[in-house]
Coordinates of C-alpha atoms in Angstrom, one line a residue:
M1 CA 36.0 32.9 -34.3
T2 CA 35.7 31.3 -37.8
Q3 CA 31.8 31.1 -38.9
R4 CA 31.5 28.5 -41.5
D5 CA 28.0 27.6 -43.9
L6 CA 25.6 26.2 -42.9
D7 CA 25.2 22.3 -43.2
P8 CA 21.7 21.0 -43.4
N9 CA 21.8 17.6 -42.5
L10 CA 23.8 19.0 -38.9
L11 CA 21.1 21.2 -39.0
K12 CA 18.9 18.6 -38.6
M13 CA 20.7 16.4 -36.0
Y14 CA 20.4 19.8 -33.6
S15 CA 17.3 20.2 -34.1
F16 CA 16.2 16.9 -33.2
L17 CA 18.8 17.3 -30.1
V18 CA 17.3 20.8 -29.0
F19 CA 13.1 19.3 -29.4
S20 CA 14.5 15.8 -27.8
K21 CA 15.0 18.0 -24.5
L22 CA 12.1 18.9 -25.0
E23 CA 10.1 16.0 -25.1
G24 CA 12.0 15.3 -22.8
A25 CA 10.5 18.2 -20.4
V26 CA 6.5 17.2 -21.5
T27 CA 7.2 13.5 -21.1
S28 CA 8.3 14.9 -17.0
G29 CA 5.0 16.2 -17.1
M30 CA 3.1 13.4 -17.5
I31 CA 5.0 11.2 -14.9
H32 CA 4.3 14.0 -12.6
L33 CA 0.7 13.6 -13.5
G34 CA 0.9 9.3 -14.0
D35 CA 2.1 9.8 -9.8
R36 CA -0.3 12.0 -8.9
L37 CA -3.2 10.7 -10.2
G38 CA -1.9 7.4 -8.9
L39 CA -2.2 6.3 -12.9
Y40 CA 1.2 4.1 -11.4
Q41 CA -0.3 2.3 -8.7
S42 CA -3.5 1.4 -9.8
L43 CA -1.9 0.0 -13.0
S44 CA 1.3 -2.0 -11.0
T45 CA -1.5 -3.7 -9.3
F46 CA -3.1 -5.3 -12.4
A47 CA -1.8 -9.4 -12.6
H48 CA -2.5 -8.7 -16.9
P49 CA -2.2 -6.0 -19.2
V50 CA -4.8 -4.1 -19.4
T51 CA -6.5 -1.5 -22.3
S52 CA -6.7 1.7 -20.9
D53 CA -10.8 2.1 -20.4
E54 CA -9.6 -0.5 -18.1
L55 CA -7.0 1.8 -16.0
A56 CA -9.0 4.5 -16.9
A57 CA -12.7 3.1 -14.9
S58 CA -10.3 1.4 -11.8
L59 CA -9.5 4.9 -11.3
Q60 CA -12.9 7.0 -12.2
L61 CA -10.7 9.2 -14.5
H62 CA -11.8 9.9 -18.6
P63 CA -11.1 7.4 -20.5
R64 CA -9.9 9.4 -23.6
W65 CA -7.9 11.4 -21.2
V66 CA -5.9 8.1 -19.8
Q67 CA -6.2 6.7 -23.5
E68 CA -3.9 10.1 -24.7
W69 CA -1.5 9.7 -21.5
I70 CA -0.6 6.5 -21.3
H71 CA 0.6 7.0 -25.4
N72 CA 2.9 9.2 -24.4
Q73 CA 4.3 7.0 -21.8
A74 CA 4.3 4.0 -24.4
A75 CA 6.0 6.3 -27.0
A76 CA 8.7 6.6 -25.0
R77 CA 9.4 3.5 -23.6
L78 CA 8.4 3.8 -20.0
I79 CA 5.8 1.0 -20.4
E80 CA 5.0 -1.9 -22.2
V81 CA 2.2 -2.1 -25.0
S82 CA 1.2 -5.1 -27.0
I83 CA -1.6 -4.4 -29.8
D84 CA -3.2 -7.5 -31.1
E85 CA -4.1 -8.5 -34.9
Q86 CA -7.8 -6.5 -33.7
G87 CA -5.5 -3.6 -33.2
I88 CA -6.5 -3.6 -29.8
E89 CA -3.8 -2.7 -27.1
T90 CA -2.9 -3.2 -23.6
Y91 CA -0.4 -2.3 -21.2
S92 CA 1.6 -3.7 -18.6
M93 CA 4.6 -2.5 -16.5
T94 CA 8.1 -4.3 -15.9
P95 CA 9.1 -5.1 -12.7
E96 CA 12.2 -2.2 -12.8
A97 CA 9.4 0.4 -14.0
I98 CA 7.4 -0.9 -10.5
V99 CA 10.3 0.1 -8.0
V100 CA 10.9 3.2 -9.9
L101 CA 7.2 5.2 -10.9
A102 CA 5.2 3.1 -8.1
D103 CA 6.7 1.3 -5.1
E104 CA 7.3 4.1 -2.8
F105 CA 9.5 1.4 -0.6
H106 CA 12.0 0.4 -2.7
P107 CA 14.8 2.6 -2.6
A108 CA 15.1 3.1 -6.5
F109 CA 11.9 4.8 -6.2
G110 CA 11.8 8.0 -8.3
M111 CA 9.1 10.2 -7.7
G112 CA 9.7 12.8 -5.5
M113 CA 11.2 15.4 -7.9
F114 CA 8.0 14.1 -10.5
H115 CA 6.8 15.3 -7.2
R116 CA 7.4 18.9 -6.7
L117 CA 7.8 19.4 -10.9
P118 CA 5.4 22.5 -11.1
A119 CA 6.6 23.8 -8.0
T120 CA 9.9 23.6 -9.5
F121 CA 9.4 25.0 -12.8
D122 CA 7.2 27.6 -11.5
R123 CA 10.1 29.8 -10.5
L124 CA 11.2 30.2 -13.7
K125 CA 9.1 33.5 -14.0
D126 CA 11.7 34.8 -10.9
L127 CA 15.1 33.7 -12.9
P128 CA 15.7 36.4 -15.5
E129 CA 15.5 38.7 -12.0
S130 CA 17.8 36.3 -10.6
F131 CA 20.1 36.6 -12.9
R132 CA 19.9 40.5 -13.2
S133 CA 20.2 41.0 -9.3
G134 CA 22.0 37.3 -8.7
I135 CA 19.6 37.5 -5.4
G136 CA 17.9 33.8 -6.2
F137 CA 15.3 32.6 -3.2
D138 CA 14.9 29.3 -0.3
Y139 CA 13.9 26.2 -0.2
D140 CA 10.5 27.4 0.6
A141 CA 9.3 29.2 -2.4
H142 CA 8.3 26.2 -4.4
G143 CA 6.0 26.1 -1.2
P144 CA 4.8 23.3 0.7
D145 CA 5.3 20.6 -2.6
G146 CA 8.5 21.3 -2.7
A147 CA 9.2 20.0 0.6
V148 CA 6.9 16.8 0.2
G149 CA 9.4 16.1 -3.4
I150 CA 12.4 16.2 -1.3
E151 CA 11.4 13.7 1.5
R152 CA 10.0 11.3 -0.8
S153 CA 13.3 11.9 -3.2
F154 CA 15.4 10.9 -0.2
E155 CA 13.4 8.8 2.1
P156 CA 12.8 5.3 0.1
W157 CA 17.1 5.1 -0.1
S158 CA 17.5 5.9 3.9
N159 CA 15.0 4.5 4.7
A160 CA 16.7 1.0 3.4
F161 CA 19.7 2.0 3.9
L162 CA 21.0 4.5 6.7
I163 CA 20.7 2.4 9.9
D164 CA 22.4 -1.3 8.2
L165 CA 24.5 0.4 5.8
V166 CA 25.4 3.8 6.4
L167 CA 25.4 4.2 9.9
P168 CA 27.8 1.0 10.6
T169 CA 30.4 2.2 8.4
L170 CA 31.7 5.2 11.0
S171 CA 34.0 4.4 13.9
G172 CA 31.6 4.0 16.7
V173 CA 29.1 6.1 16.7
V174 CA 26.0 2.4 16.6
E175 CA 28.2 1.5 19.7
K176 CA 28.0 5.3 21.2
L177 CA 23.8 5.7 19.5
K178 CA 22.5 1.9 21.4
A179 CA 24.2 3.8 24.7
G180 CA 22.9 7.2 24.8
I181 CA 24.4 10.5 23.4
S182 CA 22.9 13.9 21.6
V183 CA 22.4 14.1 18.0
V184 CA 21.9 16.8 15.8
D185 CA 20.8 16.6 12.4
I186 CA 21.2 19.8 10.6
G187 CA 19.4 20.5 7.8
C188 CA 16.4 18.1 8.8
G189 CA 13.7 18.3 6.2
A190 CA 10.7 16.3 6.8
G191 CA 12.5 14.6 9.5
S192 CA 12.9 11.3 8.0
A193 CA 16.4 10.6 9.1
V194 CA 16.2 11.6 12.1
L195 CA 12.9 10.0 13.3
L196 CA 14.1 7.2 11.6
M197 CA 17.6 7.1 13.9
A198 CA 15.3 8.1 16.7
K199 CA 13.1 5.0 16.3
Q200 CA 16.3 2.6 16.1
Y201 CA 18.2 4.6 19.1
P202 CA 15.7 5.3 22.1
N203 CA 18.4 6.2 24.7
S204 CA 20.2 9.0 22.4
T205 CA 18.3 12.4 21.9
F206 CA 18.1 14.1 18.7
I207 CA 17.0 17.5 17.8
G208 CA 16.7 17.9 13.8
I209 CA 17.1 21.6 12.7
D210 CA 16.2 23.2 9.5
I211 CA 14.9 26.9 8.3
S212 CA 12.2 25.6 5.9
E213 CA 8.9 26.0 7.5
H214 CA 7.1 23.7 5.2
A215 CA 9.7 21.1 5.7
L216 CA 9.1 21.9 9.4
A217 CA 5.8 21.7 9.0
R218 CA 6.0 18.0 8.2
A219 CA 8.6 17.0 10.2
S220 CA 5.9 18.0 12.9
E221 CA 3.3 15.6 11.6
K222 CA 5.6 12.8 11.1
L223 CA 6.7 13.8 15.3
I224 CA 3.6 12.8 16.2
Q225 CA 2.1 10.5 14.2
S226 CA 5.5 8.5 15.5
G227 CA 5.2 9.0 18.8
L228 CA 8.6 9.7 19.8
S229 CA 9.6 11.5 23.1
N230 CA 13.1 11.5 21.9
V231 CA 12.8 14.2 19.0
S232 CA 13.2 17.8 18.9
F233 CA 13.0 19.9 16.1
L234 CA 13.8 23.9 15.8
N235 CA 13.6 26.1 13.3
A236 CA 17.5 28.1 12.7
R237 CA 15.9 31.3 11.9
T238 CA 14.2 31.0 15.1
S239 CA 16.1 29.3 18.2
S240 CA 19.5 29.4 18.8
S241 CA 22.0 26.2 17.7
P242 CA 23.2 23.1 21.2
N243 CA 26.3 25.1 22.5
S244 CA 29.5 24.8 21.5
A245 CA 31.0 21.3 22.2
S246 CA 27.4 19.8 23.8
V247 CA 27.2 17.7 20.5
D248 CA 28.1 13.6 19.9
F249 CA 27.0 13.2 16.7
I250 CA 25.8 15.6 14.0
T251 CA 25.0 14.2 9.9
T252 CA 23.9 17.0 7.5
F253 CA 21.9 14.9 4.5
D254 CA 22.0 16.8 1.1
C255 CA 22.3 20.9 2.3
I256 CA 25.5 21.8 2.8
H257 CA 26.0 22.6 -1.1
D258 CA 22.1 24.8 -0.9
M259 CA 23.3 26.7 2.2
T260 CA 24.2 30.5 1.7
Q261 CA 27.3 30.0 3.9
P262 CA 28.2 27.3 3.8
R263 CA 31.9 27.9 5.6
Q264 CA 29.8 29.7 8.7
M265 CA 27.9 25.7 8.9
I266 CA 31.2 23.6 8.6
E267 CA 32.8 26.1 11.3
D268 CA 29.7 26.1 13.4
I269 CA 29.5 22.1 13.4
Y270 CA 33.0 21.9 14.1
R271 CA 32.2 24.5 17.4
M272 CA 28.5 21.8 18.9
L273 CA 31.4 18.7 18.7
K274 CA 32.0 17.3 21.5
E275 CA 36.2 16.6 20.6
D276 CA 35.6 12.9 20.6
G277 CA 32.3 13.8 17.9
S278 CA 31.7 13.0 14.3
W279 CA 29.9 14.5 11.5
L280 CA 28.4 12.9 8.8
L281 CA 28.7 14.0 5.7
V282 CA 26.1 13.3 2.6
D283 CA 26.2 15.7 -0.6
I284 CA 26.0 15.3 -3.8
K285 CA 28.9 13.0 -5.9
A286 CA 30.6 16.2 -7.9
G287 CA 33.8 16.4 -10.0
N288 CA 36.3 19.3 -9.6
T289 CA 36.1 20.7 -12.6
L290 CA 32.8 20.9 -15.6
A291 CA 35.4 18.6 -17.6
D292 CA 35.0 15.9 -14.8
N293 CA 31.1 16.6 -13.9
V294 CA 30.3 15.9 -18.1
S295 CA 32.3 13.1 -18.9
K296 CA 31.7 11.0 -15.7
N297 CA 28.3 12.0 -14.6
P298 CA 25.3 10.9 -17.6
M299 CA 23.0 13.1 -15.9
A300 CA 25.3 16.5 -15.5
A301 CA 23.0 18.5 -17.6
L302 CA 19.9 17.7 -14.9
M303 CA 21.6 18.1 -12.5
Y304 CA 23.4 21.6 -13.7
G305 CA 19.4 23.1 -14.3
I306 CA 18.1 22.0 -11.2
S307 CA 20.9 23.9 -9.8
V308 CA 20.0 27.1 -11.4
L309 CA 15.8 25.9 -10.3
S310 CA 16.9 25.3 -6.9
C311 CA 20.1 24.7 -5.1
M312 CA 22.0 27.1 -6.1
A313 CA 19.3 29.2 -6.1
S314 CA 18.6 28.3 -2.9
A315 CA 23.2 29.2 -2.1
L316 CA 22.6 32.7 -3.1
S317 CA 19.4 33.7 -1.8
D318 CA 20.6 36.1 0.2
H319 CA 23.2 39.1 -1.0
N320 CA 26.8 37.3 0.8
G321 CA 25.2 33.7 -1.0
E322 CA 28.0 31.7 -1.4
G323 CA 26.7 29.4 -4.4
L324 CA 27.9 26.0 -4.2
G325 CA 24.8 24.6 -6.3
T326 CA 24.2 20.7 -6.8
L327 CA 28.0 19.9 -8.2
G328 CA 29.4 22.7 -6.0
L329 CA 31.3 20.4 -3.5
P330 CA 33.4 18.1 -4.7
S331 CA 35.4 16.1 -2.4
L332 CA 38.5 18.6 -2.2
L333 CA 36.6 21.2 -1.6
A334 CA 34.7 19.4 1.2
E335 CA 37.9 18.9 2.7
E336 CA 39.5 21.7 2.3
F337 CA 36.5 23.3 4.0
A338 CA 36.6 20.4 6.5
H339 CA 40.5 21.0 7.7
Q340 CA 39.4 25.2 7.5
A341 CA 36.7 24.7 10.4
G342 CA 40.0 23.0 12.5
F343 CA 38.7 19.0 11.6
T344 CA 41.6 16.6 11.2
S345 CA 40.2 13.6 9.8
F346 CA 38.3 13.3 6.7
R347 CA 37.4 9.7 5.2
Q348 CA 35.5 8.9 2.4
L349 CA 32.7 6.4 3.1
D350 CA 32.9 2.9 1.1
I351 CA 29.3 3.7 -0.2
S352 CA 27.9 3.1 -3.4
H353 CA 24.9 5.7 -4.3
S354 CA 24.4 7.2 -7.4
V355 CA 24.2 10.4 -6.5
N356 CA 25.4 10.8 -3.0
A357 CA 28.9 10.6 -1.4
F358 CA 29.1 10.3 1.9
Y359 CA 31.9 11.0 4.3
E360 CA 33.1 10.8 7.8
I361 CA 34.4 14.0 9.5
K362 CA 36.4 14.3 12.8
K363 CA 38.3 16.7 15.3

């Protein structure tokens, strides 16, 4: 490679680019604090712009700390600031900021990944050894906050759209659910989706399966709170999967790319499904190449980084892991895996989602 002379202007621009990434990481930590301390939730409830002292008083926090935090938020353009002629600063949130930062019931709520940010970044201390050995770590390495963060990431959208938007696009599944069928949610996490379906369709029986003890503990708590009697949860490491050809409907939400043996799992799904059964595969929307992802996905750098910290780390958590990672299951590969397992019908559903692709797969 030919080495050109150092360009001072390009050096300044490149240094700015590098430190803009550090700014994003530091501000992400401030977003985590804002969520954890309830700062966004409190600010969103005021009917008028407030000073940082008023915001601090609303939560009984030290005003100097809140002032510095909110200066970061204003500088990052996440929170609105107005400064009057006397230099008094007041702060507010736009409607868009409120739903992303403070409204846990809105499908655009985005605090899940920030909830688990410290636990995720804590894995940086383990990654040098992973790079040497090739072996990663599963999701329980992120601790209980890792499970809660994933739950908070996916639950708002699922609660808003799974029943009314996603399930009706599947061929005849809603009618079967109403009548009463057997359903398995593989990679159920904290059980949000399976509990939602079980409540909506009481004639059907539901099993949620996962390997995360932290997530399953959350699922058990939520099951008790729900009072539902048509749901059970299993740990795949200690319990057997359902019998062959015994399940009518299987769902997998954002988990196949995390698995050490995705092909084996897809073969197991084929085995469990009845001849007329359906599999709803929901996974990360990905291009077939780096060029596709970089050109079409403005969040590609984030997704590749999260893959190293979490998704690919999970997919390489044993010696034989396939290591797909966050962007590792594009539609062409998903269809190839499905056909290899014996499925003959593979259909991408017409559902618009910023991160996920949806597929209906049948024998």
